[in-house]
GROMACS .gro file of C-alpha atoms in nm:
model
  438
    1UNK     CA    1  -0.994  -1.416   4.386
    2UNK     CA    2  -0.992  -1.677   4.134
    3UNK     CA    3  -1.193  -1.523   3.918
    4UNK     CA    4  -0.935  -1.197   3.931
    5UNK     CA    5  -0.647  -1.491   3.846
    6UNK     CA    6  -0.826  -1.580   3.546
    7UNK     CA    7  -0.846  -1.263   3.421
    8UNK     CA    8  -0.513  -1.154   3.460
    9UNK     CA    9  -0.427  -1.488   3.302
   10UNK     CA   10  -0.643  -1.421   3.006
   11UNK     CA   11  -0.511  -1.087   2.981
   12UNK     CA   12  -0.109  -1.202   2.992
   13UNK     CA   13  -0.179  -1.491   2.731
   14UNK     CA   14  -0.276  -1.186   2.541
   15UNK     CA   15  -0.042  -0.995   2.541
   16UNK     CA   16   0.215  -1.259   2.483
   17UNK     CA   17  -0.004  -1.321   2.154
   18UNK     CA   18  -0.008  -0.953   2.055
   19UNK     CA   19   0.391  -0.946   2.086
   20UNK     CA   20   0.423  -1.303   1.920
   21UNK     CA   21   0.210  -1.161   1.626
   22UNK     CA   22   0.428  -0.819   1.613
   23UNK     CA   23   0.732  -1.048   1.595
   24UNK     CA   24   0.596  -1.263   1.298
   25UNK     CA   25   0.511  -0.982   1.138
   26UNK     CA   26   0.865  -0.825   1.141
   27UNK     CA   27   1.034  -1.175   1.058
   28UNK     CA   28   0.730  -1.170   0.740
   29UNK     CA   29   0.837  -0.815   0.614
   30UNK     CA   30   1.236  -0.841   0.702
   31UNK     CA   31   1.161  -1.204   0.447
   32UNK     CA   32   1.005  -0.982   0.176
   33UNK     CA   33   1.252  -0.718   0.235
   34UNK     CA   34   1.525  -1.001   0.156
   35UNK     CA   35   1.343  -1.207  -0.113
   36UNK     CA   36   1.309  -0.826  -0.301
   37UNK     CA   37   1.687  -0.779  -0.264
   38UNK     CA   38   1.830  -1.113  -0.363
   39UNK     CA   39   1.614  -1.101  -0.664
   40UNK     CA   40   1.730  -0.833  -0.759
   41UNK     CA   41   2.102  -0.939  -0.745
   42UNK     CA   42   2.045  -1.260  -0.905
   43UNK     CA   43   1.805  -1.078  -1.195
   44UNK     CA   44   2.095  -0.835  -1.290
   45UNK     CA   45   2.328  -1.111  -1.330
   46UNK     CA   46   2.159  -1.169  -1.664
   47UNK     CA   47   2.196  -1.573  -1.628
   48UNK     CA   48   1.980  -1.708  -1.906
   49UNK     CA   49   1.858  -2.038  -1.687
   50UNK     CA   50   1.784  -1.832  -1.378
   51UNK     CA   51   1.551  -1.574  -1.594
   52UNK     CA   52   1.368  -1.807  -1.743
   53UNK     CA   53   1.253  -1.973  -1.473
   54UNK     CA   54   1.195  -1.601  -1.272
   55UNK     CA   55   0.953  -1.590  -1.593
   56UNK     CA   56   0.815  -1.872  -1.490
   57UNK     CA   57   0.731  -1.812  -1.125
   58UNK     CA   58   0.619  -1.447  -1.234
   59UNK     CA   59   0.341  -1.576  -1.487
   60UNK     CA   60   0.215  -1.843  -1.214
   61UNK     CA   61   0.139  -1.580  -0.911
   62UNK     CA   62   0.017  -1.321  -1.146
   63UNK     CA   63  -0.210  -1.573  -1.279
   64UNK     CA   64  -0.296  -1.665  -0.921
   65UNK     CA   65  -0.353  -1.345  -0.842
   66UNK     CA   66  -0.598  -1.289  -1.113
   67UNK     CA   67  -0.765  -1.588  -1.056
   68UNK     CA   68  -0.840  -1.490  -0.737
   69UNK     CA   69  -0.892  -1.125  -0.757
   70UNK     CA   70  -1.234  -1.106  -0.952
   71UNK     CA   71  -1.403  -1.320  -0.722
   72UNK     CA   72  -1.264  -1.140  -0.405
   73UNK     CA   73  -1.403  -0.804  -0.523
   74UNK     CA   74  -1.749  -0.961  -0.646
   75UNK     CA   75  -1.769  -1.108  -0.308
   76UNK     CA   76  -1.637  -0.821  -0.092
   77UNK     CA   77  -1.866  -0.593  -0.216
   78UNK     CA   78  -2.207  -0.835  -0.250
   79UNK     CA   79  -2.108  -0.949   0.151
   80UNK     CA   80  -2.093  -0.606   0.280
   81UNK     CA   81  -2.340  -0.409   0.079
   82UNK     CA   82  -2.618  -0.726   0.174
   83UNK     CA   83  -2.501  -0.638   0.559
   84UNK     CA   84  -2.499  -0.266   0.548
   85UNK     CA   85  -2.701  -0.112   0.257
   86UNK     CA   86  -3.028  -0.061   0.439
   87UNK     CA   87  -2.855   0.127   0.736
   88UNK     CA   88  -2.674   0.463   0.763
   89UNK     CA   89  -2.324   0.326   0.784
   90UNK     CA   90  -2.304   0.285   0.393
   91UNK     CA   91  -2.343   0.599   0.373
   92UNK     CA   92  -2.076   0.731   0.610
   93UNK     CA   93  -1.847   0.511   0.458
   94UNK     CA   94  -1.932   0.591   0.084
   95UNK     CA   95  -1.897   0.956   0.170
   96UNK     CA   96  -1.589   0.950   0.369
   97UNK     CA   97  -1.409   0.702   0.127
   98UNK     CA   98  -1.530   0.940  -0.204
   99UNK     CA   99  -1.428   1.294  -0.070
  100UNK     CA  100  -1.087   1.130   0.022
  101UNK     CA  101  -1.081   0.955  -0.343
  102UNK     CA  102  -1.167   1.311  -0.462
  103UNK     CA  103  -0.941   1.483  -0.292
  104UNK     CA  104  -0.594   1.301  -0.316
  105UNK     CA  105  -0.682   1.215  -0.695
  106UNK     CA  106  -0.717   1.604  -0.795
  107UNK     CA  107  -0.389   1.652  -0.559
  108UNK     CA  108  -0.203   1.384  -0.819
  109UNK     CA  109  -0.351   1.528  -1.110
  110UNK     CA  110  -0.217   1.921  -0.975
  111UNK     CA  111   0.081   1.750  -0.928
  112UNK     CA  112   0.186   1.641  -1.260
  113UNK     CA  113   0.034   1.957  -1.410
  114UNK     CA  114   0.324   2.155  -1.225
  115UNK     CA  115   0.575   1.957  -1.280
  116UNK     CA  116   0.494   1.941  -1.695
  117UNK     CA  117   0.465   2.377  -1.638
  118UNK     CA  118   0.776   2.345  -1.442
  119UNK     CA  119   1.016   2.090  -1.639
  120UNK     CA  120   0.837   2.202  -1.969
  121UNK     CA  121   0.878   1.915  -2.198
  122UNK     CA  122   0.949   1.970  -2.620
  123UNK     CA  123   0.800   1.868  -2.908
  124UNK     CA  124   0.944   1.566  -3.092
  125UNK     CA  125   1.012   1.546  -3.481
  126UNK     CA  126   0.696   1.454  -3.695
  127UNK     CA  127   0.935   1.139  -3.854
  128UNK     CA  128   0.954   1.020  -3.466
  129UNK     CA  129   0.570   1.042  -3.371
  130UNK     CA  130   0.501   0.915  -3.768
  131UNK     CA  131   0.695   0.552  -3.665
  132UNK     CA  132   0.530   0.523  -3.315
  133UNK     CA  133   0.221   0.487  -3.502
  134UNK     CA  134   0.322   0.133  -3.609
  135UNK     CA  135   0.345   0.063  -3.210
  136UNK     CA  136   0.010   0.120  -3.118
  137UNK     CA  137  -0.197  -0.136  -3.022
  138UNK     CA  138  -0.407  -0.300  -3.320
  139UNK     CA  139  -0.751  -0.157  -3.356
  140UNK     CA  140  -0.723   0.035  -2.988
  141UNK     CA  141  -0.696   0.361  -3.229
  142UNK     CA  142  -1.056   0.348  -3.300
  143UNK     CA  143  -1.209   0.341  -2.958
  144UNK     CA  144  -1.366   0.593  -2.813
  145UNK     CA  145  -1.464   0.739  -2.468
  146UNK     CA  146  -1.823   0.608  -2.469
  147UNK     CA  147  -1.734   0.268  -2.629
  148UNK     CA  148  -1.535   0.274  -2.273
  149UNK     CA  149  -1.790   0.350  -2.044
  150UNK     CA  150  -2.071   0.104  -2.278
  151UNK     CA  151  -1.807  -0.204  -2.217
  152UNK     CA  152  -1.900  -0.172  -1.859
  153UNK     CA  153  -2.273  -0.245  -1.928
  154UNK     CA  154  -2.299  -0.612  -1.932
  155UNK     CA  155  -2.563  -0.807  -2.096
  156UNK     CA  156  -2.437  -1.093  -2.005
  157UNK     CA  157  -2.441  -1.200  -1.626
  158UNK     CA  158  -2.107  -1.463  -1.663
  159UNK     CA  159  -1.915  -1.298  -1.951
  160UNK     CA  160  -1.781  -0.986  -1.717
  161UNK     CA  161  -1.645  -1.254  -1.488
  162UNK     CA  162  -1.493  -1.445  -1.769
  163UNK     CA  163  -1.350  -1.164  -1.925
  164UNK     CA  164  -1.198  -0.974  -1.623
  165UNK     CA  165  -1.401  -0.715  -1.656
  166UNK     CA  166  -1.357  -0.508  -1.330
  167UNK     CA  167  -1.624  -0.219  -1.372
  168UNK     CA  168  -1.915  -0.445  -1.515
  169UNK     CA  169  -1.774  -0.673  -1.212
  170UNK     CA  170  -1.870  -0.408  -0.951
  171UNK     CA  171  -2.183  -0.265  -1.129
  172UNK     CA  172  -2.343  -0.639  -1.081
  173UNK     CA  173  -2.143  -0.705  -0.767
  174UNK     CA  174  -2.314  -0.356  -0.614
  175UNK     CA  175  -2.662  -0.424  -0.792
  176UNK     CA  176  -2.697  -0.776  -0.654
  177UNK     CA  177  -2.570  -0.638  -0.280
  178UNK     CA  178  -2.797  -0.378  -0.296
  179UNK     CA  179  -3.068  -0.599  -0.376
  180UNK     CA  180  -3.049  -0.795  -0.066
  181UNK     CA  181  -3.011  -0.506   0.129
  182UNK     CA  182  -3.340  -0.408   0.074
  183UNK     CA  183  -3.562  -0.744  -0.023
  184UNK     CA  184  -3.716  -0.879   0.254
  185UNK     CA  185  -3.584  -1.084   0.512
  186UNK     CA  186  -3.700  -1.456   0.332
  187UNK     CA  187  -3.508  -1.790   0.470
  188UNK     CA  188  -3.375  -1.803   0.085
  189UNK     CA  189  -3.222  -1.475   0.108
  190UNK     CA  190  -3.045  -1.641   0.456
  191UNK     CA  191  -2.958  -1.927   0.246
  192UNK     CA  192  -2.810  -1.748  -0.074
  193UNK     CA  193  -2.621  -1.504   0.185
  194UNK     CA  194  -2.508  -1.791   0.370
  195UNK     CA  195  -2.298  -1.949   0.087
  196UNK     CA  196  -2.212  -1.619   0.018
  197UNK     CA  197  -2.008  -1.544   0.323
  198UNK     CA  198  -1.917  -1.986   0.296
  199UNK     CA  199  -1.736  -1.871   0.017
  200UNK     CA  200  -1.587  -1.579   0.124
  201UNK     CA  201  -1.452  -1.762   0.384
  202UNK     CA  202  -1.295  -1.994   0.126
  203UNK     CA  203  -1.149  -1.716  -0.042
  204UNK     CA  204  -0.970  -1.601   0.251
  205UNK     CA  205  -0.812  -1.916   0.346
  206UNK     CA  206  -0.686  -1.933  -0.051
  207UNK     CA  207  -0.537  -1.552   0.018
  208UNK     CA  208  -0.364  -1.629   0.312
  209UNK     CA  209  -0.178  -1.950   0.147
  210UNK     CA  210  -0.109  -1.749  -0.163
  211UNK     CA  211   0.044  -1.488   0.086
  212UNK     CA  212   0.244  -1.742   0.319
  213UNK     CA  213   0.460  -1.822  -0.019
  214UNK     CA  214   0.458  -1.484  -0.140
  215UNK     CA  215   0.824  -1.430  -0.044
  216UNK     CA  216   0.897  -1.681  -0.408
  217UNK     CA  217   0.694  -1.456  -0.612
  218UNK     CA  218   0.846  -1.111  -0.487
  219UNK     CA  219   1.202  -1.335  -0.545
  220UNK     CA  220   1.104  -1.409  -0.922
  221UNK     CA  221   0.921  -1.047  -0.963
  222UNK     CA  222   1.201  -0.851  -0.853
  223UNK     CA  223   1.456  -1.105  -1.081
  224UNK     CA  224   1.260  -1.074  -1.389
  225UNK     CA  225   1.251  -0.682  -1.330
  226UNK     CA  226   1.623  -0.682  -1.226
  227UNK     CA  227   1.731  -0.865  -1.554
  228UNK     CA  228   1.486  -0.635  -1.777
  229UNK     CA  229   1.624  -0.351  -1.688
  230UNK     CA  230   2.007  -0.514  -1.744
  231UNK     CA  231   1.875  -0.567  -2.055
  232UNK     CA  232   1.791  -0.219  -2.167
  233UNK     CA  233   1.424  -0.307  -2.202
  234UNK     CA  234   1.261  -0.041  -1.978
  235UNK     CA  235   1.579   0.233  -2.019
  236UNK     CA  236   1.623   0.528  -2.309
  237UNK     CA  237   1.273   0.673  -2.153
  238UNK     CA  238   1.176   1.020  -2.359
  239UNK     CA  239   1.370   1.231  -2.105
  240UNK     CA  240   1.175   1.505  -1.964
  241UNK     CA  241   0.796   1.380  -2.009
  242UNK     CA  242   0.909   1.049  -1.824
  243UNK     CA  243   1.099   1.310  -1.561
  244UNK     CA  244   0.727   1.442  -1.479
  245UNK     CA  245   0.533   1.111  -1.480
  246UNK     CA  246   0.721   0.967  -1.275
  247UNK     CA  247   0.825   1.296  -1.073
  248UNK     CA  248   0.470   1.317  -1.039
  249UNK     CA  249   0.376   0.982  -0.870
  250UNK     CA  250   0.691   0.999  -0.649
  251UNK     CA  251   0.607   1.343  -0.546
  252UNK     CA  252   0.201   1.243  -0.464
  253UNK     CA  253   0.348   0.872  -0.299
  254UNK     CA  254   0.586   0.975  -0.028
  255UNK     CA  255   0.488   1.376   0.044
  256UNK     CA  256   0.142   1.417  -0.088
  257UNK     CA  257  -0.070   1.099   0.068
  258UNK     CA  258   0.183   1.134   0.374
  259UNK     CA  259   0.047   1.447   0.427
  260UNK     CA  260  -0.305   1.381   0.414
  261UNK     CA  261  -0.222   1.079   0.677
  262UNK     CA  262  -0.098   1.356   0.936
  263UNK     CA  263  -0.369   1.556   0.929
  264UNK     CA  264  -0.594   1.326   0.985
  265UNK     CA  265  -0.348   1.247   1.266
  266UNK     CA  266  -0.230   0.877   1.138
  267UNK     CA  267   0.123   0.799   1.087
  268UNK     CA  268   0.230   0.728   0.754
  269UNK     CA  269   0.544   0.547   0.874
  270UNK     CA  270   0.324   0.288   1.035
  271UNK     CA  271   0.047   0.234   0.790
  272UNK     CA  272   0.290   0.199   0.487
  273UNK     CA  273   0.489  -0.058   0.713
  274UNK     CA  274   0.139  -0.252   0.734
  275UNK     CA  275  -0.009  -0.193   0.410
  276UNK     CA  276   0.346  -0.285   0.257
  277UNK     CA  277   0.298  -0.638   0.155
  278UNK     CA  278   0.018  -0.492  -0.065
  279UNK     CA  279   0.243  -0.196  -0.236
  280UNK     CA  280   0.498  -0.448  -0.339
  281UNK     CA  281   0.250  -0.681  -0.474
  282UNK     CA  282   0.120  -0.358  -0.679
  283UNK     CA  283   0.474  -0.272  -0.814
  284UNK     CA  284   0.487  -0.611  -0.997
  285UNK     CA  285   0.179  -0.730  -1.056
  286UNK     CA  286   0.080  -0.370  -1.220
  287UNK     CA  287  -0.254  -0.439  -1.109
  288UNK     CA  288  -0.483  -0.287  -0.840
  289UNK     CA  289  -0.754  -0.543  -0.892
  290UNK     CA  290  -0.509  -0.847  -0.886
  291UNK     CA  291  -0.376  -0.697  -0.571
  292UNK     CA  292  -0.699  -0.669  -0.396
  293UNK     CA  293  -0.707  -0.998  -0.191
  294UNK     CA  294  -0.356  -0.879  -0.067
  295UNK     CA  295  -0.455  -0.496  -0.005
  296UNK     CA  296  -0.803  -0.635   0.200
  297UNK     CA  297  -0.598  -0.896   0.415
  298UNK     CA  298  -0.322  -0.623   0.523
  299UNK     CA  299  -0.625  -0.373   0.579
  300UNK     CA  300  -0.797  -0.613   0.823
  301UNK     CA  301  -0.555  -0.806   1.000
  302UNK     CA  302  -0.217  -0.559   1.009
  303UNK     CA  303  -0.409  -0.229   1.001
  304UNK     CA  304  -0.676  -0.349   1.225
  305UNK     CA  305  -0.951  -0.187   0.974
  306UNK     CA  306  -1.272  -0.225   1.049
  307UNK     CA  307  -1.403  -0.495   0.814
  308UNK     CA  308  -1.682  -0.341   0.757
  309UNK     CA  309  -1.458  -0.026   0.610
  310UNK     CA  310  -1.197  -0.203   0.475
  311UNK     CA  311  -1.473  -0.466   0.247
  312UNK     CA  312  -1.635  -0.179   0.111
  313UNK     CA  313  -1.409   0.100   0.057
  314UNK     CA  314  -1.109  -0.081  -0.099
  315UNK     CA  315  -1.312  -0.296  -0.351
  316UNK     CA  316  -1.444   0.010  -0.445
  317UNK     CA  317  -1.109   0.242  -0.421
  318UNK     CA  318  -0.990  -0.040  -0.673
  319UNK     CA  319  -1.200   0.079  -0.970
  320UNK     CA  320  -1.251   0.476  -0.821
  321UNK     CA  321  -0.922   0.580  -0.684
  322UNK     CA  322  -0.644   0.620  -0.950
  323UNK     CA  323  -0.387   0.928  -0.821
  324UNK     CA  324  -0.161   0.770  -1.048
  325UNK     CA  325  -0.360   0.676  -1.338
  326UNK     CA  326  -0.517   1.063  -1.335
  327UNK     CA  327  -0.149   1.232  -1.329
  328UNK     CA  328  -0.054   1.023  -1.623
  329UNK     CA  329  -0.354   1.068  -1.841
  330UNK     CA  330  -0.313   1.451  -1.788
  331UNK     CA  331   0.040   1.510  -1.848
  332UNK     CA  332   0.014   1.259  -2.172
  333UNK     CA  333  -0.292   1.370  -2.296
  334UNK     CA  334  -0.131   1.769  -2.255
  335UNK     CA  335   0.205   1.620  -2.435
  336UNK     CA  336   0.019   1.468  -2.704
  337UNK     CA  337  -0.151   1.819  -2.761
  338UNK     CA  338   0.123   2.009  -2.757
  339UNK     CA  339   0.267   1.792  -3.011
  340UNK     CA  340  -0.038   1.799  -3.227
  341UNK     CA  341   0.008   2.200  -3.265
  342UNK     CA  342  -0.289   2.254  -3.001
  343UNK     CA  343  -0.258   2.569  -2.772
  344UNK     CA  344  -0.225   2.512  -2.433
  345UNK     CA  345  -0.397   2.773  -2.256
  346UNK     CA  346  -0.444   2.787  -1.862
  347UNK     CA  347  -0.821   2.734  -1.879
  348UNK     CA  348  -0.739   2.431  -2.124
  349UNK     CA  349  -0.517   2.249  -1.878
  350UNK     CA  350  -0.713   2.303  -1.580
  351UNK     CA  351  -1.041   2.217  -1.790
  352UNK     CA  352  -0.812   1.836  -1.830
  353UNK     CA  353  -0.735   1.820  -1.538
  354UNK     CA  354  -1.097   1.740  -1.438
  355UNK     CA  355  -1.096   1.522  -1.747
  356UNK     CA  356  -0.825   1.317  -1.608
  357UNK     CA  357  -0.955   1.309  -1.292
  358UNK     CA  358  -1.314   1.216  -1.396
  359UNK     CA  359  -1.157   0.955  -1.627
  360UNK     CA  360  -0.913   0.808  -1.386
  361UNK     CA  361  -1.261   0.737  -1.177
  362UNK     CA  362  -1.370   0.538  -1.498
  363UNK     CA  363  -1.098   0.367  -1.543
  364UNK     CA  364  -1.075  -0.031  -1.426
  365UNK     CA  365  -0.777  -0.172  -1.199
  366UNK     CA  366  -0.607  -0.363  -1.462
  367UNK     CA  367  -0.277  -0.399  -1.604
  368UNK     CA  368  -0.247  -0.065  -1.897
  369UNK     CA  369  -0.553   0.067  -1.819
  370UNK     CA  370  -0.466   0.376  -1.778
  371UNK     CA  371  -0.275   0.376  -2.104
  372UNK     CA  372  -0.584   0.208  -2.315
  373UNK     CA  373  -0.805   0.577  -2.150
  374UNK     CA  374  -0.546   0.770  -2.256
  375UNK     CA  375  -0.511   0.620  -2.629
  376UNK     CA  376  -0.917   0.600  -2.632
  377UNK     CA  377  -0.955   1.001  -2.534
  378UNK     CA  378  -0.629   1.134  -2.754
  379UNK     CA  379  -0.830   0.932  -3.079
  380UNK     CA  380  -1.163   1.069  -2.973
  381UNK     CA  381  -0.992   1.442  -3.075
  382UNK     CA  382  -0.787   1.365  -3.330
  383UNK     CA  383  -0.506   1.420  -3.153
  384UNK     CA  384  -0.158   1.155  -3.346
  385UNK     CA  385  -0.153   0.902  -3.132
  386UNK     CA  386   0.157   0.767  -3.313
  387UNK     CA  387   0.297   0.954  -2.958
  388UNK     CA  388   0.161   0.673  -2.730
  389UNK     CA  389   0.368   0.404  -2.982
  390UNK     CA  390   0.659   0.569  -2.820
  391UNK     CA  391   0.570   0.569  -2.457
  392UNK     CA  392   0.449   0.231  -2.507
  393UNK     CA  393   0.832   0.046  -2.434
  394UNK     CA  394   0.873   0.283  -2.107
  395UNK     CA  395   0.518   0.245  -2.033
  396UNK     CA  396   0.609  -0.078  -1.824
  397UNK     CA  397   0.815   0.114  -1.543
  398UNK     CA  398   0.578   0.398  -1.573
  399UNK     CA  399   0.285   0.145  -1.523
  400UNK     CA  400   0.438  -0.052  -1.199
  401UNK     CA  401   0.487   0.303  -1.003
  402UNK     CA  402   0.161   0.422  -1.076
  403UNK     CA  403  -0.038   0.126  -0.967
  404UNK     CA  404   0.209   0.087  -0.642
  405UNK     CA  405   0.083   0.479  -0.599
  406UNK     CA  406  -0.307   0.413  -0.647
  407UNK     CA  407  -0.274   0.041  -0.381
  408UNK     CA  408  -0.098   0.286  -0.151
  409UNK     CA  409  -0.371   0.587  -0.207
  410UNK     CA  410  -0.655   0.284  -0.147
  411UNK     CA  411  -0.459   0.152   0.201
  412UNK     CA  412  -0.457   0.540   0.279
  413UNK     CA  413  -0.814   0.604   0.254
  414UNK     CA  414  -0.899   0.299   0.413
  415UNK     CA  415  -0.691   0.412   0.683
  416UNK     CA  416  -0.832   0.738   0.715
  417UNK     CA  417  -1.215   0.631   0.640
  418UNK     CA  418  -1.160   0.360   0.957
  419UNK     CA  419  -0.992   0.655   1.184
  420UNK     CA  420  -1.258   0.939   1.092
  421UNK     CA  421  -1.542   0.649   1.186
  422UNK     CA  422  -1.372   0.488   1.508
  423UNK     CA  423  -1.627   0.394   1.779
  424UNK     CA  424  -1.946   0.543   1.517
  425UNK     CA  425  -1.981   0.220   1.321
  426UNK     CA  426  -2.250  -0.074   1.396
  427UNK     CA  427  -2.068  -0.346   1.528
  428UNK     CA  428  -2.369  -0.585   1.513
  429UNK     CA  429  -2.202  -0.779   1.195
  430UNK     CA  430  -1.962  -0.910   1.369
  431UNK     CA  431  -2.051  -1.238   1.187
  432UNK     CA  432  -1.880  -1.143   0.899
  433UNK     CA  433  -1.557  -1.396   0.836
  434UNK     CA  434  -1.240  -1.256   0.931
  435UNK     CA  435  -0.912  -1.245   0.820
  436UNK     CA  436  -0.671  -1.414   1.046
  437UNK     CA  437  -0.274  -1.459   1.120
  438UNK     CA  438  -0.213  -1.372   0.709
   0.00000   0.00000   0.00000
């Protein structure tokens, strides 16, 4: 009898947890919700004081962000490759998490390609793509494709770290995982693996701080955004090319990857309301590495992902899945040829689409990456890149969407990678550090 009174104790303290939690979480997203609006209002009244210190906050969270980001993906992907390499579950969850990548990237790509048949946009005078030239980033004109890919090579073990380097990151991050996957069993490997997860843990308690004042950076973002925009610095975009970017990624963010959540029988509704604190992050930080630690600690503790899943799939969806980065380096790189005189046949738009796609794969979470590809493949054919000079003042606006877009495509795979492998995954790490009450 007593023994049935504790349990039904245990199980009401529970459940008054559960409901306390659902109510802090509401309360944490109605906050956001309020900090975005009133920053907003106060950004678009244009008062000088006020803006510069929205600057202010701005440049201190993105540099926390960064500062934190690096390490969190090094770590997330070292932790759970050293706990799962040598058994089969890497494998489900690699092959899951890459036909989903696959498949909702080529879906973005398709995407944009209709909408640039459907909206068809014109050529601009040779006078107009002659001064954009002048805007192009210093020396950026010269790099090519494989100078891209050699920059992730490292030979040096601390200088990807130092430099932000986000694909050299992960190639050590995943060789030095792998490699205690599979050495043996030695109490040093238990010792270098235990300040491994020591400092993971470390890292977690940093995210959830940087997340409990949050609400002050999405206040300064959405002020400093508000006031540019006032300002004319992100308006006049080049009409109907900036119709089918952004057409593109709003088309692939709220029908496309809501689509693919219903059939694998997940509401969208529900995980965008979970994954949301990691989408906003995205829109202003323009950065789907910086947004990591958020996009991990929304995974595990709102979307109740299996850590396992969520530590290896988004770290990797960071650098792999870019819906948004692969619809813009399509319908630019197509503009730019159509510009340069270059026919545009059907077999030479679907042969770049694959280009984009296999390039968006390539490319690294950062702020402009995606613009840097583009500017690196249009020079490697000769193509006037005076063009991207142009884009480069609407790029900003263009830049926020799509990296919202790819943090929302990473939550979404996670989501349906931790669904498809419910109940199938080892649940003998469960001394893995855990995210809790962010």
């Amino acid at each position: 009898m007593v023994e049935q009174n504790n349990k039904k104790v245990d199980a009401l303290a529970q459940e008054i947890t559960l409901k306390s939690r659902g109510q802090g979480k509401l309360r944490q997203f109605i906050l956001w919700m309020g900090a975005l609006i009133i920053g907003a209002i106060l950004g678009w009244q244009h008062i000088p004081v006020l803006n510069d210190l929205f600057n202010f906050i701005a440049a201190v969270f993105t540099r926390l962000f960064q500062f934190i980001a690096i390490p969190t993906v090094s770590l997330a992907v070292i932790t759970t490759l050293s706990m799962l390499g040598a058994k089969k579950d890497t494998g489900r969850i690699f092959g899951h998490a890459v036909v989903y990548t696959l498949l909702t990237t080529i879906c973005a790509a398709a995407v944009g390609l209709g909408l640039y048949l459907w909206i068809a946009p014109g050529n601009l005078p040779l006078d107009v793509i002659g001064a954009g030239a002048a805007q192009v980033p210093e020396k950026l004109g010269a790099v090519t494709y494989y100078d891209h890919f050699l920059s992730v090579i490292p030979n040096n073990i601390l200088q990807p770290y130092l430099q932000a380097n986000v694909l050299s990151v992960m190639f050590i991050s995943a060789s030095v995982g792998l490699a205690f996957a599979f050495m043996p069993r030695t109490e040093g490997r238990e010792a270098v693996l235990k300040v491994l997860f020591g400092l993971q843990e470390l890292l977690f308690t940093l995210i959830k701080a940087l997340l409990y004042v949050l609400p002050i950076g999405i206040l300064a973002f959405a002020g400093q955004l508000s006031a540019q925009i006032e300002a004319g610095v992100i308006v006049g975009a080049l009409g109907k090319y900036t119709a089918v970017v952004i057409g593109g990624n709003l088309i692939q963010f709220f029908i496309v990857i809501p689509l693919f959540l219903l059939f694998r029988g997940l509401n969208p509704v529900d995980v965008f309301r979970k994954m949301s604190p990691a989408v906003a992050v995205a829109l202003f930080t323009k950065s789907s590495a910086a947004t990591l630690p958020v996009t991990l600690a929304s995974a595990e503790d709102n979307l109740k992902a299996h850590p396992a899943v969520a530590r290896f799939v988004l770290p990797i969806c960071t650098t792999i899945n870019m819906n948004g980065c692969a619809a813009f380096i399509l319908v630019t790189s197509l503009f730019v040829m159509q510009n340069a005189g270059i026919e545009l046949t059907i077999g030479t738009m679907v042969a770049w689409l694959f280009i984009a796609v296999l390039a968006a794969i390539g490319n690294a979470g950062v702020p402009m990456g995606c613009y840097f590809l583009t500017l690196s493949l249009m020079s490697s054919i000769g193509a006037p890149i005076g063009l991207l000079g142009i884009i480069l003042p609407i790029y900003t606006i263009i830049d926020m969407i799509e990296t919202a877009e790819n943090v929302w495509s990473d939550a979404s795979v996670c989501a349906m990678v931790d669904h498809d492998l419910q109940g199938k995954l080892d649940d003998s790490d469960g001394d893995m550090p855990q995210f809790q009450g962010v």
